[in-house]
Short mmCIF file of C-alpha atoms and ligand atoms in Angstrom, two decimals:
data_model
loop_
_atom_site.label_atom_id
_atom_site.label_comp_id
_atom_site.label_asym_id
_atom_site.label_seq_id
_atom_site.Cartn_x
_atom_site.Cartn_y
_atom_site.Cartn_z
CA UNK D 1262 91.33 89.48 107.18
CA UNK D 1263 94.63 91.26 107.91
CA UNK D 1264 97.08 92.05 105.09
CA UNK D 1265 99.16 88.94 105.81
CA UNK D 1266 97.84 85.61 107.08
CA UNK D 1267 100.91 83.33 106.71
CA UNK D 1268 101.70 81.43 109.91
CA UNK D 1269 105.42 82.07 110.03
CA UNK D 1270 105.99 85.79 109.61
CA UNK D 1271 109.66 85.59 110.69
CA UNK D 1272 110.71 84.51 107.20
CA UNK D 1273 109.09 87.45 105.42
CA UNK D 1274 111.39 89.92 103.64
CA UNK D 1275 111.64 93.27 105.40
CA UNK D 1276 110.58 96.73 104.30
CA UNK D 1277 113.81 98.68 103.65
CA UNK D 1278 114.73 101.35 106.19
CA UNK D 1279 114.19 104.94 105.01
CA UNK D 1280 117.30 106.76 103.81
CA UNK D 1281 119.12 108.75 106.55
CA UNK D 1282 117.85 112.13 105.30
CA UNK D 1283 114.42 110.96 104.26
CA UNK D 1284 111.61 113.53 104.09
CA UNK D 1285 108.61 112.07 105.90
CA UNK D 1286 105.41 113.29 104.28
CA UNK D 1287 103.02 115.57 106.17
CA UNK D 1288 99.25 115.24 106.16
CA UNK D 1289 97.41 117.64 103.86
CA UNK D 1290 93.84 116.59 104.59
CA UNK D 1291 91.78 113.96 106.38
CA UNK D 1292 88.25 113.31 105.11
CA UNK D 1293 85.56 110.89 106.25
CA UNK D 1294 83.95 108.64 103.64
CA UNK D 1295 80.15 108.86 103.60
CA UNK D 1296 78.31 105.54 103.68
CA UNK D 1297 75.89 104.74 100.87
CA UNK D 1298 74.28 101.79 99.14
CA UNK D 1299 75.42 100.63 95.71
CA UNK D 1300 72.63 100.53 93.09
CA UNK D 1301 72.06 96.83 93.67
CA UNK D 1302 72.10 97.06 97.43
CA UNK D 1303 75.49 96.41 98.99
CA UNK D 1304 76.76 98.88 101.59
CA UNK D 1305 79.75 100.98 100.50
CA UNK D 1306 81.92 103.81 101.80
CA UNK D 1307 82.86 106.36 99.12
CA UNK D 1308 86.50 106.70 100.14
CA UNK D 1309 87.40 109.74 98.00
CA UNK D 1310 84.23 111.81 98.47
CA UNK D 1311 84.96 115.50 98.98
CA UNK D 1312 88.59 115.29 97.81
CA UNK D 1313 89.74 117.30 94.77
CA UNK D 1314 90.53 115.07 91.77
CA UNK D 1315 93.89 116.85 91.40
CA UNK D 1316 94.96 115.54 94.83
CA UNK D 1317 93.84 112.01 93.87
CA UNK D 1318 95.36 111.92 90.33
CA UNK D 1319 95.86 109.26 88.86
CA UNK D 1320 93.09 107.77 91.05
CA UNK D 1321 89.44 108.68 90.50
CA UNK D 1322 87.15 106.84 92.83
CA UNK D 1323 87.28 104.14 95.52
CA UNK D 1324 84.54 102.19 97.26
CA UNK D 1325 85.01 100.12 100.39
CA UNK D 1326 82.38 97.39 99.93
CA UNK D 1327 81.28 96.08 103.32
CA UNK D 1328 82.54 94.86 105.64
CA UNK D 1329 79.14 93.17 105.88
CA UNK D 1330 77.86 89.84 107.19
CA UNK D 1331 75.19 88.82 104.69
CA UNK D 1332 72.12 86.84 105.68
CA UNK D 1333 71.17 83.98 103.34
CA UNK D 1334 69.67 85.36 100.11
CA UNK D 1335 70.94 88.86 100.82
CA UNK D 1336 74.21 89.19 98.82
CA UNK D 1337 73.87 91.49 95.80
CA UNK D 1338 75.92 92.34 92.75
CA UNK D 1339 75.71 94.67 89.76
CA UNK D 1340 73.98 94.15 86.42
CA UNK D 1341 75.89 94.24 83.14
CA UNK D 1342 77.23 97.76 82.63
CA UNK D 1343 79.83 99.53 80.46
CA UNK D 1344 83.12 101.29 81.15
CA UNK D 1345 85.55 103.25 78.99
CA UNK D 1346 88.74 105.19 79.58
CA UNK D 1347 90.10 103.81 82.87
CA UNK D 1348 90.84 100.66 84.93
CA UNK D 1349 88.84 99.05 87.75
CA UNK D 1350 90.79 97.24 90.45
CA UNK D 1351 88.80 94.99 92.80
CA UNK D 1352 90.65 93.72 95.88
CA UNK D 1353 88.63 91.20 97.82
CA UNK D 1354 89.61 91.01 101.48
CA UNK D 1355 86.93 88.60 102.77
CA UNK D 1356 84.37 86.57 100.87
CA UNK D 1357 83.99 85.71 97.19
CA UNK D 1358 83.11 87.75 94.09
CA UNK D 1359 82.62 86.82 90.44
CA UNK D 1360 83.47 88.89 87.41
CA UNK D 1361 82.67 88.41 83.73
CA UNK D 1362 83.22 90.80 80.84
CA UNK D 1363 82.38 91.12 77.16
CA UNK D 1364 86.05 90.79 76.20
CA UNK D 1365 86.34 87.24 77.55
CA UNK D 1366 87.86 88.22 80.90
CA UNK D 1367 86.47 86.86 84.11
CA UNK D 1368 86.89 84.65 87.12
CA UNK D 1369 86.14 84.24 90.78
CA UNK D 1370 88.19 86.01 93.43
CA UNK D 1371 88.25 85.44 97.18
CA UNK D 1372 90.21 86.25 100.36
CA UNK D 1373 93.15 88.40 99.22
CA UNK D 1374 92.75 88.04 95.44
CA UNK D 1375 92.60 91.02 93.08
CA UNK D 1376 91.05 91.44 89.66
CA UNK D 1377 92.36 94.20 87.49
CA UNK D 1378 90.22 95.17 84.51
CA UNK D 1379 91.46 97.67 81.97
CA UNK D 1380 88.34 98.98 80.25
CA UNK D 1381 90.40 100.88 77.67
CA UNK D 1382 88.28 101.64 74.59
CA UNK D 1383 85.23 99.95 76.05
CA UNK D 1384 83.92 96.84 77.75
CA UNK D 1385 80.74 95.55 79.43
CA UNK D 1386 81.07 93.70 82.71
CA UNK D 1387 79.18 92.26 85.65
CA UNK D 1388 80.35 91.85 89.25
CA UNK D 1389 78.41 89.69 91.69
CA UNK D 1390 78.69 87.15 94.50
CA UNK D 1391 78.60 83.52 93.34
CA UNK D 1392 75.32 81.63 93.64
CA UNK D 1393 76.47 79.58 96.65
CA UNK D 1394 77.29 82.73 98.63
CA UNK D 1395 73.87 84.17 97.79
CA UNK D 1396 72.32 81.01 99.21
CA UNK D 1397 74.52 80.75 102.31
CA UNK D 1398 75.17 84.42 103.10
CA UNK D 1399 78.45 85.22 104.86
CA UNK D 1400 81.22 87.75 105.28
CA UNK D 1401 81.96 90.16 102.44
CA UNK D 1402 84.59 92.91 102.41
CA UNK D 1403 86.48 94.44 99.51
CA UNK D 1404 87.66 97.52 97.69
CA UNK D 1405 87.06 98.80 94.20
CA UNK D 1406 89.50 101.41 92.96
CA UNK D 1407 89.25 103.34 89.67
CA UNK D 1408 92.61 104.23 88.09
CA UNK D 1409 92.63 106.73 85.24
CA UNK D 1410 94.29 106.08 81.89
CA UNK D 1411 96.34 108.77 80.15
CA UNK D 1412 94.80 110.19 76.95
CA UNK D 1413 97.20 108.12 74.85
CA UNK D 1414 95.96 104.87 76.45
CA UNK D 1415 92.20 105.43 76.79
CA UNK D 1416 91.65 103.40 73.63
CA UNK D 1417 93.84 100.39 74.46
CA UNK D 1418 92.40 96.91 74.04
CA UNK D 1419 90.51 95.79 77.18
CA UNK D 1420 92.60 93.56 79.47
CA UNK D 1421 91.85 91.37 82.47
CA UNK D 1422 94.43 90.42 85.11
CA UNK D 1423 93.66 87.79 87.69
CA UNK D 1424 96.04 88.41 90.62
CA UNK D 1425 95.89 85.55 93.13
CA UNK D 1426 96.53 86.26 96.82
CA UNK D 1427 99.61 84.02 96.81
CA UNK D 1428 101.16 86.10 93.99
CA UNK D 1429 101.17 89.22 96.19
CA UNK D 1430 104.47 90.22 97.72
CA UNK D 1431 104.31 89.95 101.53
CA UNK D 1432 106.64 92.05 103.67
CA UNK D 1433 107.27 92.83 107.34
CA UNK D 1434 108.43 96.17 108.73
CA UNK D 1435 111.96 96.07 110.24
CA UNK D 1436 110.60 95.52 113.79
CA UNK D 1437 107.74 93.26 112.54
CA UNK D 1438 105.18 95.71 113.94
CA UNK D 1439 103.50 95.96 110.54
CA UNK D 1440 102.79 93.46 107.76
CA UNK D 1441 102.27 94.45 104.14
CA UNK D 1442 100.67 92.96 101.04
CA UNK D 1443 102.06 94.63 97.91
CA UNK D 1444 99.41 94.28 95.20
CA UNK D 1445 100.98 96.59 92.63
CA UNK D 1446 104.06 98.76 92.34
CA UNK D 1447 107.44 98.57 94.04
CA UNK D 1448 108.81 99.15 97.51
CA UNK D 1449 112.50 100.06 97.31
CA UNK D 1450 115.21 101.66 99.39
CA UNK D 1451 116.74 104.97 98.34
CA UNK D 1452 119.54 103.28 96.41
CA UNK D 1453 117.05 100.93 94.70
CA UNK D 1454 119.21 98.02 95.84
CA UNK D 1455 116.16 96.36 97.42
CA UNK D 1456 113.10 96.05 95.22
CA UNK D 1457 109.87 94.29 96.21
CA UNK D 1458 107.52 94.36 93.23
CA UNK D 1459 103.81 93.51 93.39
CA UNK D 1460 102.15 91.48 90.61
CA UNK D 1461 99.75 94.07 89.13
CA UNK D 1462 100.74 95.42 85.73
CA UNK D 1463 99.62 99.02 85.39
CA UNK D 1464 99.50 101.50 82.50
CA UNK D 1465 99.92 104.43 84.87
CA UNK D 1466 102.91 104.00 87.23
CA UNK D 1467 101.36 103.38 90.68
CA UNK D 1468 101.57 101.37 93.87
CA UNK D 1469 98.89 99.73 96.02
CA UNK D 1470 99.69 98.23 99.43
CA UNK D 1471 97.47 96.75 102.17
CA UNK D 1472 99.16 97.14 105.56
CA UNK D 1473 98.20 95.88 109.01
CA UNK D 1474 99.88 97.93 111.75
CA UNK D 1475 99.91 96.56 115.31
CA UNK D 1476 98.80 98.74 118.23
CA UNK D 1477 101.68 101.09 119.13
CA UNK D 1478 103.76 100.16 116.06
CA UNK D 1479 105.08 102.59 113.43
CA UNK D 1480 105.45 101.85 109.72
CA UNK D 1481 107.92 104.09 107.87
CA UNK D 1482 107.40 103.09 104.26
CA UNK D 1483 109.78 104.36 101.55
CA UNK D 1484 107.56 105.86 98.83
CA UNK D 1485 108.52 107.19 95.40
CA UNK D 1486 108.79 110.99 95.61
CA UNK D 1487 107.19 111.39 92.15
CA UNK D 1488 104.05 109.55 93.40
CA UNK D 1489 101.24 111.09 95.39
CA UNK D 1490 100.36 109.33 98.65
CA UNK D 1491 96.92 108.43 100.00
CA UNK D 1492 96.23 106.40 103.15
CA UNK D 1493 92.71 104.99 103.56
CA UNK D 1494 91.70 103.33 106.84
CA UNK D 1495 89.85 100.04 106.31
CA UNK D 1496 89.47 99.53 110.06
CA UNK D 1497 90.99 100.56 113.34
CA UNK D 1498 92.56 103.75 114.65
CA UNK D 1499 95.96 105.41 114.41
CA UNK D 1500 97.77 108.37 112.93
CA UNK D 1501 99.51 109.24 109.66
CA UNK D 1502 102.26 111.54 108.46
CA UNK D 1503 105.19 112.99 110.40
CA UNK D 1504 102.64 115.36 111.97
CA UNK D 1505 100.70 112.39 113.41
CA UNK D 1506 97.21 113.32 112.16
CA UNK D 1507 94.67 111.02 113.84
CA UNK D 1508 92.68 108.69 111.53
CA UNK D 1509 90.08 105.99 112.06
CA UNK D 1510 87.87 103.58 110.11
CA UNK D 1511 86.57 105.08 106.84
CA UNK D 1512 88.91 108.08 106.75
CA UNK D 1513 91.27 109.08 103.93
CA UNK D 1514 94.49 111.01 104.49
CA UNK D 1515 96.11 112.84 101.58
CA UNK D 1516 99.81 113.35 102.25
CA UNK D 1517 102.10 116.06 100.88
CA UNK D 1518 105.47 115.66 99.13
CA UNK D 1519 108.33 113.59 100.50
CA UNK D 1520 109.80 110.13 100.23
CA UNK D 1521 108.38 108.22 103.20
CA UNK D 1522 104.80 107.43 104.29
CA UNK D 1523 104.42 107.12 108.07
CA UNK D 1524 101.53 105.18 109.62
CA UNK D 1525 101.16 104.47 113.36
CA UNK D 1526 98.75 102.11 115.05
CA UNK D 1527 96.95 103.57 118.07
CA UNK D 1528 97.84 101.79 121.32
CA UNK D 1529 94.16 101.36 122.16
CA UNK D 1530 92.01 99.69 119.48
CA UNK D 1531 88.39 98.62 119.67
CA UNK D 1532 88.11 94.91 120.40
CA UNK D 1533 86.42 94.23 117.04
CA UNK D 1534 89.39 95.80 115.21
CA UNK D 1535 92.54 94.50 116.92
CA UNK D 1536 94.93 96.42 114.64
CA UNK D 1537 95.02 99.31 112.17
CA UNK D 1538 94.34 98.18 108.59
CA UNK D 1539 95.09 100.67 105.81
CA UNK D 1540 95.42 100.76 102.05
CA UNK D 1541 98.29 102.95 100.87
CA UNK D 1542 98.01 104.24 97.31
CA UNK D 1543 100.25 106.36 95.14
CA UNK D 1544 100.83 107.04 91.49
CA UNK D 1545 102.39 109.44 89.07
CA UNK D 1546 99.82 112.17 88.36
CA UNK D 1547 98.53 112.12 84.76
CA UNK D 1548 97.80 115.85 84.84
CA UNK D 1549 95.23 115.93 82.01
CA UNK D 1550 91.65 117.26 81.91
CA UNK D 1551 89.09 114.79 83.31
CA UNK D 1552 85.52 114.48 81.97
CA UNK D 1553 83.88 111.87 84.19
CA UNK D 1554 80.27 110.88 84.01
CA UNK D 1555 78.74 107.63 85.26
CA UNK D 1556 80.80 104.71 83.95
CA UNK D 1557 82.96 106.72 81.52
CA UNK D 1558 86.13 108.71 82.22
CA UNK D 1559 87.42 110.71 79.26
CA UNK D 1560 89.26 114.00 78.65
CA UNK D 1561 86.36 116.02 77.17
CA UNK D 1562 82.56 116.18 77.49
CA UNK D 1563 82.28 115.35 73.75
CA UNK D 1564 84.17 112.10 74.34
CA UNK D 1565 81.75 111.20 77.16
CA UNK D 1566 78.78 111.86 74.84
CA UNK D 1567 80.42 109.64 72.24
CA UNK D 1568 80.82 106.90 74.86
CA UNK D 1569 77.09 106.98 75.70
CA UNK D 1570 76.26 106.92 71.97
CA UNK D 1571 78.65 104.01 71.36
CA UNK D 1572 77.17 102.12 74.31
CA UNK D 1573 73.61 102.66 73.01
CA UNK D 1574 74.69 101.44 69.58
CA UNK D 1575 76.24 98.28 71.06
CA UNK D 1576 79.80 99.28 70.16
CA UNK D 1577 81.18 98.68 73.67
CA UNK D 1578 80.75 94.94 73.34
CA UNK D 1579 78.02 92.37 73.70
CA UNK D 1580 76.97 90.30 76.70
CA UNK D 1581 78.30 86.77 76.11
CA UNK D 1582 75.39 84.55 74.99
CA UNK D 1583 75.72 81.96 77.77
CA UNK D 1584 75.56 84.67 80.41
CA UNK D 1585 72.58 86.66 79.18
CA UNK D 1586 70.29 87.41 82.09
CA UNK D 1587 68.23 90.09 80.40
CA UNK D 1588 68.97 93.41 78.75
CA UNK D 1589 71.24 95.91 80.46
CA UNK D 1590 68.77 98.02 82.42
CA UNK D 1591 69.00 101.75 81.99
CA UNK D 1592 68.98 102.26 85.72
CA UNK D 1593 72.35 100.58 85.95
CA UNK D 1594 74.03 103.64 84.53
CA UNK D 1595 72.59 105.65 87.37
CA UNK D 1596 73.72 102.96 89.80
CA UNK D 1597 77.32 103.75 88.92
CA UNK D 1598 77.59 106.86 91.01
CA UNK D 1599 79.45 109.77 89.55
CA UNK D 1600 81.53 111.16 92.42
CA UNK D 1601 81.30 114.63 90.83
CA UNK D 1602 77.54 114.58 90.30
MN1 MN O 1851 81.91 98.26 86.95
#
């Protein structure tokens, strides 16, 4: 689905115009996400593959799950597995997904909902399609983003935020050529007199926006100069940055410094993708050493070893009794691909 599905878009608040002397960001790199299969079998694009972690900071990893039309019996999820030291953000664009964790968090998300899990000091969780979707099959499309936690917050208590689609902030560009769903962070003008704030509460200051840009339209989005800026193409074709670097489905653009992110929809789109759909991400870099292996993201290799030891000893939580579906298989740790491996 596009970023905004409300019937009357004329009443939506508008994205503020960039300041008169705004610096529009230039494109630093464009990379193409390789396609792979998640351990349990759903098709994913590894959005950040081949990009230096320093350019991504505070983000670590992002998977585009689907878009896929499942046959009956085909939908797959993960087994119970651990995390420590970061946050997982799952934005479901089409379809339905269930989450449960060892800290009591959980719920079902669908069409435009987001679940935001802070693993902090450690949690076990499971992510899977609900039973009825397994039986019926159907459309499935979503994103999972990993956001790092600063050293001082790697040991916070786990937290689960259930962000419903109708809690997102919906905006239109000044000429209504683009529609935006603000999931986290703020969109403001230079004087901060206009503030549109998404519902996600984040430890690391960041913003996450889904935008649908019509063919031929230009989005000039004011963006905090202390944030980095990444534009990932969910579907469609267009260009990004003041330099107009061409991008298409499955490509990530890393932009340089400035205070505006520019995204243009190509005039000609494929018929199956009538507009350009992008996710725009930015955050304040944490700028600390990263030791990332499998499901754990710490500052040192010793801390990662401790995380594996704590997981083996059951110190990252226990699978809730009513949800036990067997022991956590060892292979699940390998299923969580380490982008650096
Ligand atoms: Mn997980």
